[in-house]
Coordinates of C-alpha atoms and ligand atoms in Angstrom, one line a residue:
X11 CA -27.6 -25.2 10.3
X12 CA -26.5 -25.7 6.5
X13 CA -23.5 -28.0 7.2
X14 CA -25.5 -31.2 8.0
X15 CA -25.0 -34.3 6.2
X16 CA -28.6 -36.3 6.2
X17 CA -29.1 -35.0 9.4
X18 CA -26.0 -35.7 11.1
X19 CA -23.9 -32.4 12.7
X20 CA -20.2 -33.4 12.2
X21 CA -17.5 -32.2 14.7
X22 CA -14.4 -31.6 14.1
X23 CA -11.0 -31.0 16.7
X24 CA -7.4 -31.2 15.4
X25 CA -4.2 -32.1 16.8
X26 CA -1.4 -30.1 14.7
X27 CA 2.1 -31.1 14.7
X28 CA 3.8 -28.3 13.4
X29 CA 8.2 -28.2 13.2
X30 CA 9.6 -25.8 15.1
X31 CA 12.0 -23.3 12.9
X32 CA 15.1 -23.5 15.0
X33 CA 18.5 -24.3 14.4
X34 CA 19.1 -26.9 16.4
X35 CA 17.1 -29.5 19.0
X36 CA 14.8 -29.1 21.8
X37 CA 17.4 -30.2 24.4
X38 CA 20.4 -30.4 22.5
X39 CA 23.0 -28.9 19.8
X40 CA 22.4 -30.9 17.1
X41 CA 21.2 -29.3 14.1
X42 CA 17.3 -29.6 12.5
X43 CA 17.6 -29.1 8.4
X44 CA 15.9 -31.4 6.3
X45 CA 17.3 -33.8 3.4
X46 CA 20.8 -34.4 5.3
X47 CA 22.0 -37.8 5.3
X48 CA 20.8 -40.6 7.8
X49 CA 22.0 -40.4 11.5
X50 CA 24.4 -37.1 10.9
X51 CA 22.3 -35.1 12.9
X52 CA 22.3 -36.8 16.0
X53 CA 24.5 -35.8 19.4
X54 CA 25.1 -38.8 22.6
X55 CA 21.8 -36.9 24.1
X56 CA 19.4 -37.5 21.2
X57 CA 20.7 -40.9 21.1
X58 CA 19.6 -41.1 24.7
X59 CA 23.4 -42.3 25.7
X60 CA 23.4 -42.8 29.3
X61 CA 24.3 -39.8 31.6
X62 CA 23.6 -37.2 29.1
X63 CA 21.3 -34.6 30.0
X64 CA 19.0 -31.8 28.7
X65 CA 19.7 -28.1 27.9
X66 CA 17.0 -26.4 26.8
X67 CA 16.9 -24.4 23.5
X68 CA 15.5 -21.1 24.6
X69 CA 15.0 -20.0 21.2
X70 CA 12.4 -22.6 20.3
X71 CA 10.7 -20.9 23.7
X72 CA 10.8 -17.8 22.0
X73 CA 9.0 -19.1 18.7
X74 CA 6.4 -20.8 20.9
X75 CA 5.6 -17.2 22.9
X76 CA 5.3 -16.0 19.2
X77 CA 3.1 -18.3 18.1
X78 CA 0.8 -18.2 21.4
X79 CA 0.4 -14.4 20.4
X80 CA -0.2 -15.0 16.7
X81 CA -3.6 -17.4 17.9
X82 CA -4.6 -14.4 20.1
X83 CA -3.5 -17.3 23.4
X84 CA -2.6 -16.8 27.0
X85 CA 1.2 -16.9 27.3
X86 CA 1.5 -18.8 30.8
X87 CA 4.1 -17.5 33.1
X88 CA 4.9 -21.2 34.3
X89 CA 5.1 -24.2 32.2
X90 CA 6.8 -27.4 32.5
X91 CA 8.2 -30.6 30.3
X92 CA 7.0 -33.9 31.4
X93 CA 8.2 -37.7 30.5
X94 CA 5.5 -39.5 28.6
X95 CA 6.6 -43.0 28.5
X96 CA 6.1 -45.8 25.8
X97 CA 8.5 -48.1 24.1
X98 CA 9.3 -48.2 20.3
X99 CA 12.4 -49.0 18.3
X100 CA 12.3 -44.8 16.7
X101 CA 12.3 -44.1 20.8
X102 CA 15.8 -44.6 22.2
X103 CA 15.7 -43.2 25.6
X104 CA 11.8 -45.1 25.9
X105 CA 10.0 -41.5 26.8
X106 CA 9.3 -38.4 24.8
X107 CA 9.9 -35.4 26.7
X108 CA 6.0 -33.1 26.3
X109 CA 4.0 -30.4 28.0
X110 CA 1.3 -32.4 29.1
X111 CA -0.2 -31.0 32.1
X112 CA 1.4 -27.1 31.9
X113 CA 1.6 -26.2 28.2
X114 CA 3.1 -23.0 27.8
X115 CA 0.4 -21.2 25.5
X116 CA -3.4 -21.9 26.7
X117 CA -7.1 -20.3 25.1
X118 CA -6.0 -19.4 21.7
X119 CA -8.2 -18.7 18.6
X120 CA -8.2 -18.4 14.6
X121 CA -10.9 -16.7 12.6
X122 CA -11.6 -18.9 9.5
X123 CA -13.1 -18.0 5.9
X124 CA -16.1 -19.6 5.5
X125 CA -17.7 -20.1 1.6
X126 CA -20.5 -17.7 1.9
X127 CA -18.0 -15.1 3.0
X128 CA -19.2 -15.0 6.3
X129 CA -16.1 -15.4 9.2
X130 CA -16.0 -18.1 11.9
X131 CA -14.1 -18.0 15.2
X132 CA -12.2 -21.8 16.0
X133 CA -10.9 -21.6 19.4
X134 CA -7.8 -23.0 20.6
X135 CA -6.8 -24.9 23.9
X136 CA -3.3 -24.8 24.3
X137 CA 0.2 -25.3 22.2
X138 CA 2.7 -27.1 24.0
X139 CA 6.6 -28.3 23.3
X140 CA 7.1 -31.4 22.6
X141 CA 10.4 -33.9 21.1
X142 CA 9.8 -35.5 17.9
X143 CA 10.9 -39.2 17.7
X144 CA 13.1 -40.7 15.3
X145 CA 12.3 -42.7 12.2
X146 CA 12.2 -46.7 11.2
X147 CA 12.5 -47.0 7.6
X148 CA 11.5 -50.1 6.7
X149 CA 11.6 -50.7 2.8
X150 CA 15.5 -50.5 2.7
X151 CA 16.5 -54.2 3.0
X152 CA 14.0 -57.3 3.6
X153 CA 15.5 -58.3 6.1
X154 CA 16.2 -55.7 8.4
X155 CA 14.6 -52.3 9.5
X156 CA 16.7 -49.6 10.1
X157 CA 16.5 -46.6 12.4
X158 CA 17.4 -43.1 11.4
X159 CA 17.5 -40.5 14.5
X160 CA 18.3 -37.2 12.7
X161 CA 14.5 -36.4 13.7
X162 CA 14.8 -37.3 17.2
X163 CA 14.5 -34.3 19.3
X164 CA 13.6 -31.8 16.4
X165 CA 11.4 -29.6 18.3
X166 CA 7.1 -29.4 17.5
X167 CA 4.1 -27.6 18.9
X168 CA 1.2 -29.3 19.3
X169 CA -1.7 -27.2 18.5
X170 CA -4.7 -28.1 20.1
X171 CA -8.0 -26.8 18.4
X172 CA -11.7 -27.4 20.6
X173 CA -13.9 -29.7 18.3
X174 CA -15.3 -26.6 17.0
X175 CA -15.0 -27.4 13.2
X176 CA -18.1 -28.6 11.6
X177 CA -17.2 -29.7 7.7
X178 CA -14.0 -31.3 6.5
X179 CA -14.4 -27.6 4.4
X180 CA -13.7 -25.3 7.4
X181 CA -11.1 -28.0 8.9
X182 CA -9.1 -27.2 5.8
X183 CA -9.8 -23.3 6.3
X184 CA -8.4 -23.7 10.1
X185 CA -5.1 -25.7 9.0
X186 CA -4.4 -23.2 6.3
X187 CA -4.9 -20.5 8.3
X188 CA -3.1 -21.5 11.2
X189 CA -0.1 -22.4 8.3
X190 CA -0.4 -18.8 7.3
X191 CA 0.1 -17.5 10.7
X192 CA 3.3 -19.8 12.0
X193 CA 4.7 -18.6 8.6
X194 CA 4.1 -15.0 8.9
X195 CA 5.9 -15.2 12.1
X196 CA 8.4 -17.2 11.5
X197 CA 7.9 -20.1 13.8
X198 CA 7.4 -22.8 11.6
X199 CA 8.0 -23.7 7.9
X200 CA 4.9 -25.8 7.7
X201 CA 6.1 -27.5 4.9
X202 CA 3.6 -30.5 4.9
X203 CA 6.0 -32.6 1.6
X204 CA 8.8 -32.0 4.3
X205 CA 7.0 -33.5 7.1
X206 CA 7.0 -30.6 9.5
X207 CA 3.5 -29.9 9.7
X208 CA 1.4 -33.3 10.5
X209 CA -2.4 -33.6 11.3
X210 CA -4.4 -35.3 13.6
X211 CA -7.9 -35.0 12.9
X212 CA -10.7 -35.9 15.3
X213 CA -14.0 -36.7 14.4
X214 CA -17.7 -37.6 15.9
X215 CA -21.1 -37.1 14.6
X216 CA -24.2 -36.1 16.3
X217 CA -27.7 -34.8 16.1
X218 CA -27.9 -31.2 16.3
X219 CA -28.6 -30.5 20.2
X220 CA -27.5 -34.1 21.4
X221 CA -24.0 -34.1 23.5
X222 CA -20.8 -35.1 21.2
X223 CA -20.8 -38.9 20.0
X224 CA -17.2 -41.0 20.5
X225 CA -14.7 -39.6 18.5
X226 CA -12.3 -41.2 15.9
X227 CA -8.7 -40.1 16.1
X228 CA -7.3 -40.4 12.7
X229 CA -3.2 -39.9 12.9
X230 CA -0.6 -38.4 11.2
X231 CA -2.2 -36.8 8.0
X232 CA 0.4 -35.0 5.7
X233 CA -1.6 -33.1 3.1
X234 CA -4.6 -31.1 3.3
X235 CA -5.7 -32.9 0.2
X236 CA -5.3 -36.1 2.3
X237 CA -7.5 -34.1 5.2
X238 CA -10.1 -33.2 3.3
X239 CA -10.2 -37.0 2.0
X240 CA -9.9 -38.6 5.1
X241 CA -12.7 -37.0 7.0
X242 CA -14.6 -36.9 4.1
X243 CA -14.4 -41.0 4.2
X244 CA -14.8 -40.8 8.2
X245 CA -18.1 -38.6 7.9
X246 CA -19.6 -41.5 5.2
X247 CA -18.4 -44.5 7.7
X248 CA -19.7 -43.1 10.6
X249 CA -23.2 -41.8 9.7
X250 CA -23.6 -45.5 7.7
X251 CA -22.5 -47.9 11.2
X252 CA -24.7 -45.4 13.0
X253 CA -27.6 -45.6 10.8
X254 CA -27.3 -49.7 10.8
X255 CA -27.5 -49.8 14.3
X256 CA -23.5 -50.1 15.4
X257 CA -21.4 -48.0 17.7
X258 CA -18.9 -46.0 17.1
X259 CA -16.3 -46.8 19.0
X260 CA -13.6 -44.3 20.3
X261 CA -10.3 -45.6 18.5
X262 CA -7.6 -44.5 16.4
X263 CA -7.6 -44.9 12.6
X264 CA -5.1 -44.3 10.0
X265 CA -5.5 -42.7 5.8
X266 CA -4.6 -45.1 3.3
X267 CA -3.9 -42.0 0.9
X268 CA -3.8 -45.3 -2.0
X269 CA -7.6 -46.7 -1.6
X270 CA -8.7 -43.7 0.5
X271 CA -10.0 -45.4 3.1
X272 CA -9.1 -44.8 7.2
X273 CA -8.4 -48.5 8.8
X274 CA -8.1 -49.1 12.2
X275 CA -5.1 -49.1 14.4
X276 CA -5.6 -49.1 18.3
X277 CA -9.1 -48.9 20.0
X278 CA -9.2 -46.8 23.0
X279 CA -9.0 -50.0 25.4
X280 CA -5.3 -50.8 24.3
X281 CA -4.3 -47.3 24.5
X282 CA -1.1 -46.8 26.3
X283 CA -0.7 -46.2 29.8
X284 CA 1.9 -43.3 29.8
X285 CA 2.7 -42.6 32.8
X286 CA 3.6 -38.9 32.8
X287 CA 5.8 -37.3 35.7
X288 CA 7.4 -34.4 35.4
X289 CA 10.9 -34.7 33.8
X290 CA 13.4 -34.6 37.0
X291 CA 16.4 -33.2 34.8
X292 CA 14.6 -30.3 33.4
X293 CA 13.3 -27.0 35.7
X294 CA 9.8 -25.7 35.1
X295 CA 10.1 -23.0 32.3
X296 CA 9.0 -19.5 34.3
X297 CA 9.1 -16.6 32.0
X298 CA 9.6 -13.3 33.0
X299 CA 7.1 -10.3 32.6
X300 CA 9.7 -8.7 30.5
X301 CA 10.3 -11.3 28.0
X302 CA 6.9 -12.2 26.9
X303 CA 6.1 -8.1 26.5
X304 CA 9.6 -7.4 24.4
X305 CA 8.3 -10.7 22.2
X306 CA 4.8 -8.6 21.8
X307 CA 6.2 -5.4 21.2
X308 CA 7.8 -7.2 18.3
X309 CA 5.2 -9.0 16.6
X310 CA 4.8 -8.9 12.9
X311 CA 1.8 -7.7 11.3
X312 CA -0.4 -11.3 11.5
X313 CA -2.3 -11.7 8.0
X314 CA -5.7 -10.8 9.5
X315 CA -4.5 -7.4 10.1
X316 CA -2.8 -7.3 7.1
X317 CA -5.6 -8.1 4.9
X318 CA -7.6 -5.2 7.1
X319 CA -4.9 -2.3 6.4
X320 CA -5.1 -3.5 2.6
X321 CA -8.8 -3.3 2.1
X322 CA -8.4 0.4 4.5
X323 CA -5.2 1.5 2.7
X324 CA -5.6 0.5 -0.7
X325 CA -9.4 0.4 -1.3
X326 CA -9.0 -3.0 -2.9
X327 CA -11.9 -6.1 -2.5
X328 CA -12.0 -8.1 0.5
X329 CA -11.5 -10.9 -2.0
X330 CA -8.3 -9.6 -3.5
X331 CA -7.2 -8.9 -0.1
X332 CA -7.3 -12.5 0.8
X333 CA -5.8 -14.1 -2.4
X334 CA -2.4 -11.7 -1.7
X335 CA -2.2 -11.6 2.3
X336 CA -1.9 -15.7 1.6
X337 CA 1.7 -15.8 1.6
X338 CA 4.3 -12.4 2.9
X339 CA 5.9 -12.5 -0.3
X340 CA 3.4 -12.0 -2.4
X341 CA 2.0 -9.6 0.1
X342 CA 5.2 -7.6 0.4
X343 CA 5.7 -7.7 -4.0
X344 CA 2.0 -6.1 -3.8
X345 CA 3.0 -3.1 -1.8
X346 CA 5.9 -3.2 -3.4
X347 CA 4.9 -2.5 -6.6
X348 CA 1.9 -0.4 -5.1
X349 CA 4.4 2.0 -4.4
X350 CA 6.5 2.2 -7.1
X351 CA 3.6 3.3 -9.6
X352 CA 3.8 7.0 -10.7
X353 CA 0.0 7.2 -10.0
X354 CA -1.9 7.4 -6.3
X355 CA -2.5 4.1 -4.8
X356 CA -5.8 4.5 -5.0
X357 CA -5.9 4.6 -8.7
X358 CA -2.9 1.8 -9.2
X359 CA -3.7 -0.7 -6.5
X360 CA -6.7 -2.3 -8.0
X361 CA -5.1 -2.9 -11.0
X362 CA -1.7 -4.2 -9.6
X363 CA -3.6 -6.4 -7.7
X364 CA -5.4 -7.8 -11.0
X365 CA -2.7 -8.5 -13.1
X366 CA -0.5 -10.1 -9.9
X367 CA -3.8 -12.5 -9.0
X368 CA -4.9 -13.1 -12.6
X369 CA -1.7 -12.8 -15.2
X370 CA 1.3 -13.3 -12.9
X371 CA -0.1 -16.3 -11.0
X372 CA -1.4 -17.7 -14.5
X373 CA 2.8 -17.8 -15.5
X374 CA 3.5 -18.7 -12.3
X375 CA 1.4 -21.6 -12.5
X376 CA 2.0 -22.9 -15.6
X377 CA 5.5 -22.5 -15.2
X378 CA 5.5 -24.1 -11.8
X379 CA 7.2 -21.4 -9.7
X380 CA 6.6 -19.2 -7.1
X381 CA 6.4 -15.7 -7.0
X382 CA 9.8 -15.1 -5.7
X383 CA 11.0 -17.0 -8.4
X384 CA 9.8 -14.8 -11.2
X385 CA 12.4 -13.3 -13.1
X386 CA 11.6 -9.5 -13.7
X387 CA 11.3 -6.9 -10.6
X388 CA 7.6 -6.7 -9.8
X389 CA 8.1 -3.3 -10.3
X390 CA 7.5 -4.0 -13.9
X391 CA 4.0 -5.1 -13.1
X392 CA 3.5 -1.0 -11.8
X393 CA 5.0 0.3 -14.9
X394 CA 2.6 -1.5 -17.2
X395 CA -0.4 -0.7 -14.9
X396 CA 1.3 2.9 -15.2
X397 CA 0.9 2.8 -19.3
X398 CA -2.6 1.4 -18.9
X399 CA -3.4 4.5 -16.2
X400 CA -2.0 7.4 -18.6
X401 CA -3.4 5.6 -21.9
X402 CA -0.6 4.9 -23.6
X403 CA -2.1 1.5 -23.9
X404 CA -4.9 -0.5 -23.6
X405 CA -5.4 -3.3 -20.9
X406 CA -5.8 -6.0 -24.5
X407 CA -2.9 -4.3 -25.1
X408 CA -1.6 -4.7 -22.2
X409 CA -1.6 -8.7 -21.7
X410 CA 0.5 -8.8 -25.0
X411 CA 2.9 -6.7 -23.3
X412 CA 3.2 -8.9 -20.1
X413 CA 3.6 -11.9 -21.7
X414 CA 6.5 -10.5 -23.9
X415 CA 7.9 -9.0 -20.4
X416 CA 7.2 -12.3 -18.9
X417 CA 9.5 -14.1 -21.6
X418 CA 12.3 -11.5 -21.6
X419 CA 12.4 -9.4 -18.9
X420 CA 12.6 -6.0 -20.7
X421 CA 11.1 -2.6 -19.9
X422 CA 7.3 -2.5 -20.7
X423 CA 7.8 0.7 -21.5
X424 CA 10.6 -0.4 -24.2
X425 CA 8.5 -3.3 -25.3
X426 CA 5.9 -0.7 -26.5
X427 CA 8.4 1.4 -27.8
X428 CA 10.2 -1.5 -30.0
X429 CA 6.8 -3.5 -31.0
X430 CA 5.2 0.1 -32.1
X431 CA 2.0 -0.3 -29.4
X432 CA 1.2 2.8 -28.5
X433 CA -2.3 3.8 -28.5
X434 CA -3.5 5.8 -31.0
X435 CA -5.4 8.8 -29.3
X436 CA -5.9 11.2 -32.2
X437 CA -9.2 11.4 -33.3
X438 CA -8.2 12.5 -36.7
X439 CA -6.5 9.4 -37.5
X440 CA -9.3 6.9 -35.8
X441 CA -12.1 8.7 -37.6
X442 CA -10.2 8.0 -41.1
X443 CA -10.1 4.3 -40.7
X444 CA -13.1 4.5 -39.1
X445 CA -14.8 6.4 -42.5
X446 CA -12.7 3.2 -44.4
X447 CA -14.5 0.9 -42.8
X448 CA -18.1 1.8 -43.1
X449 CA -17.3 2.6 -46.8
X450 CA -16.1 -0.8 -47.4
X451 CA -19.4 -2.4 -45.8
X452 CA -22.4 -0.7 -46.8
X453 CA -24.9 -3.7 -46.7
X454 CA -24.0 -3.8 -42.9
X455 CA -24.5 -0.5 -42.6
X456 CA -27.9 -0.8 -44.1
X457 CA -28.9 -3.8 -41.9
X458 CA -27.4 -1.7 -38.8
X459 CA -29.6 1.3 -39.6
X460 CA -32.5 -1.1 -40.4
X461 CA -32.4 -2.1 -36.7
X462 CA -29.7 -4.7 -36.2
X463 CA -27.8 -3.2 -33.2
X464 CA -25.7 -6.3 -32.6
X465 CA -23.4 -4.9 -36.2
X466 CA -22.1 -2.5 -33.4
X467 CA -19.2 -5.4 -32.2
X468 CA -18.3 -6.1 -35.6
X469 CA -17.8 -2.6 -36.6
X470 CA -15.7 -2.2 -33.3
X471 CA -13.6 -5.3 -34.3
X472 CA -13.4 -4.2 -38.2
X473 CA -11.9 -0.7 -36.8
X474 CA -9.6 -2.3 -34.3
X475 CA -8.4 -4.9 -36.4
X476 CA -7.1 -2.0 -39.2
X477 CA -6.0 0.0 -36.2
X478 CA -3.6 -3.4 -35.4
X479 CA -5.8 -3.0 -31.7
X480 CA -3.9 -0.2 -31.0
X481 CA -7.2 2.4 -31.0
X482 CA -7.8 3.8 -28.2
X483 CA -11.1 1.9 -27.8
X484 CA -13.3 4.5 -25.9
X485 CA -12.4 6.8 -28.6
X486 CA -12.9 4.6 -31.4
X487 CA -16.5 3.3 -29.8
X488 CA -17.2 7.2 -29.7
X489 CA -16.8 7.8 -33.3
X490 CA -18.5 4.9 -34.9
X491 CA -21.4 6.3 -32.2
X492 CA -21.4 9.2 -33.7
X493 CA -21.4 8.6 -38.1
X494 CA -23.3 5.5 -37.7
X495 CA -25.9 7.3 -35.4
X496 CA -25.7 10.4 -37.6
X497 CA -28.6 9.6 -40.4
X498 CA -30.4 7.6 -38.4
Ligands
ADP11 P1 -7.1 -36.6 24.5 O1 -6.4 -35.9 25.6 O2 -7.7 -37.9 24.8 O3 -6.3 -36.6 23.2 P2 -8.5 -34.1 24.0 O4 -9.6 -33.7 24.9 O5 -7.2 -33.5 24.2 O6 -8.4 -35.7 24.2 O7 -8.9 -34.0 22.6 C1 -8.1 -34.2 21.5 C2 -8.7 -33.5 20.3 O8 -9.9 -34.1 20.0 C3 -9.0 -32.1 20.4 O9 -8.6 -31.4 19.2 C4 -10.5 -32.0 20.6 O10 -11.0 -30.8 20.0 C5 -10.9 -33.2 19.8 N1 -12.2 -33.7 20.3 C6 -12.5 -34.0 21.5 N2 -13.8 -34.5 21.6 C7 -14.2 -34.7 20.3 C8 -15.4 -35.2 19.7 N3 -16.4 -35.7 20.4 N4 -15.5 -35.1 18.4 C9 -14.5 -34.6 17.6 N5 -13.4 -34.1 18.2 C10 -13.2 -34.1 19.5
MG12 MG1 -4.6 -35.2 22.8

């Protein structure tokens, strides 16, 4: 076991919330996008008005099917909304409407990356629907608080993991991958700034072989930064009360993302009683045979299997493989440009994948965009790997290229053509500048012969720097090989 901390194992189980991508409610018409102004998304039923009544949204059904298949879960035929009943101002009709007892996706699973490359299975038990409640904003006026419901019924999942994480390292892992998955099919944003992917993380410590220690819910964590922090100040707390002698006791914290710290909210003894009954306006969802199968049939390639038909396909690196499958875009802008190289994939692909993971992401970066924000056709990226592939310039070359591409969005192949960077192949010409060079410098030459090997690189940089680094430099290496070796 290498993840102990002084001896303590530390166990790990989140709660996700993530936003289900939908255009409007879980039980009503009102639309779900983000940023529109306070209390213009809300119908009589969100508002809990009396007499209104449910209607569920069968897409955000489908989306949930989708997701139970992209964590490898069991769709269940039969699932069914319960009332889970508590009172806050954010709550108008006093319950929200969850799957508490029949979720509708049970058993799932999510193979995480760990650092030593090795792979880790965390296992899943169940995703369910649920309403989201409105908010209380509370910092508009000193006097009052006010109440904005446009969130109130936006549909979530709950994903449930088993507490089968052991570092706040592979809880990070799990949420990204999970994040990867919902966005690969579609069923979520998770757009954590936005608010529609929220973390619950459970912790406990124990020693190895002893049975789980109480647990410490800490709620509503909105940034894996704040994850990592939070559990990473939950592992230090804990293993210092239980070394002193206290208890832990099973309660629910929250991250103060200023001092990071967790503080206490509720212990477990003033947890709410809330009494769940099945909701008597809704039916039991039953799914047919047919729908969950035409929902498989139509799966999109997860990123797992993505990353597999890219190592297969494209003889690229495992680690490549994982920096592009991260996002579909950048995925898709790999294959893209994969295929629009003159040369096999298997001579291009290794390349493309370089300059996308190491140059475009460096301009990306600095430039704070994302990739489907660039501004030249990614095919570009395949014609410059082209020039590098038939030699008509060098990969030093190369990067001066890209970054004038980068800045105005013009044909590498015209950029080589204007700027005069062609490499120079012909011996004739190398071997004269070459002969220049060793002329001008025959002390170095001397102390070369004499045993200095290391003059090598500066005869290299002498030639390439007359050649304006446009030698080709296998050629020019070759030549200096052969006159400097010559009266040795
Ligand atoms: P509850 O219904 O009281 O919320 P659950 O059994 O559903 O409890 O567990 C909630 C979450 O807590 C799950 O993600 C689970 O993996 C995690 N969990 C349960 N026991 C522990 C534990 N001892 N330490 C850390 N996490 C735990
Ligand atoms: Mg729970």
């Amino acid at each position: 076991m290498d993840n102990l901390v002084r001896g303590w194992e530390i166990v790990i189980g989140l709660e996700v919330h993530a936003q289900v991508l939908t255009k409007s409610k879980l039980f009503s018409s009102s639309p779900t996008n983000f940023g529109a102004d306070p209390n213009s998304q809300v119908s009589f039923y969100d508002a809990a008005m009396p007499g209104m009544l449910p209607v569920l949204n069968e897409q955000a059904i489908d989306q949930a099917i989708k997701s139970g298949f992209g964590i490898k879960g069991t769709i269940n035929r039969i699932s069914r909304f319960d009332r889970k009943n508590y009172f806050y101002p954010d709550l108008p009709s006093g319950y929200q409407i969850s799957q508490f007892y029949h979720p509708i996706v049970s058993n799932g699973k999510i193979e995480i990356d760990l650092k030593d490359g090795s792979k880790k299975l965390i296992n899943i038990e169940r995703i369910h629907l649920e309403q989201d409640a409105g908010k209380s904003i509370h910092d508009l006026s000193p006097e009052f608080s006010y109440i904005d419901l446009n969130r109130s019924g936006v549909p979530l999942m709950e994903i449930v993991s088993k507490p089968d994480m052991r570092s706040s390292y592979e809880a990070i892992q799990y949420v990204k991958k999970l994040r990867m998955i919902l966005r690969y099919i579609g069923a979520s944003d998770c757009n954590m700034e936005q608010g529609n992917l929220r973390v619950d993380a459970n912790i406990s410590i124990r020693k190895p072989g002893d049975k789980f220690g109480n647990r410490v819910e800490i709620k509503n964590i909105n940034s894996l930064k704040f994850l990592g922090q939070a559990l990473e100040y939950e592992i230090e707390r804990q293993i210092i009360a239980i070394e002193s002698g206290e208890k832990i006791i099973q309660e629910t914290r929250l991250f103060d993302s200023n001092c990071g710290e967790t503080r206490s909210m509720r212990s477990k003894e003033d947890a709410a009683d809330y009494r769940y009954f099945p909701d008597p306006d809704l039916k039991p969802v039953i799914l047919s045979q047919e729908r969950i199968e035409q929902i498989k049939n139509n799966m999109p390639e997860l990123p797992d299997e993505k990353k597999q038909r890219f190592i297969k396909e494209y003889s690229i690196p495992e680690s490549d493989a994982i920096v592009l499958i991260e996002d579909k875009t950048t995925a898709n802008y790999f294959e893209k440009a994969v295929k629009s190289s003159k040369f096999e994939s298997i001579k291009s692909a290794k390349l493309i994948a370089n300059w996308i993971i190491v140059e475009l992401f460096a301009i990306l970066n600095k430039d704070g965009k994302t990739i489907d924000e660039i501004d030249f056709p990614i095919e570009y990226i395949a014609e410059l790997v082209d020039l590098i592939i038939d030699k008509t310039i060098s990969g030093k070359i190369a990067k001066i290229v890209f970054s004038k591409m980068a800045d105005t969005c013009e044909h590498p192949t015209k950029i080589v053509k204007d700027l005069g960077l062609v490499q120079i192949q012909d011996e004739s010409v190398i071997k004269k500048v070459v002969e220049e060079i060793i002329a001008k410098h025959p002390d170095q030459v001397a102390q070369y012969k004499a045993g200095k090997d290391q003059l090598f690189g500066f005869f290299v940089g002498q030639s390439m720097k007359a050649l304006q680094g446009k030698g080709n430099p296998e050629i020019v290496n070759k030549i200096l090989m052969d006159i400097l070796n010559q009266s040795l």
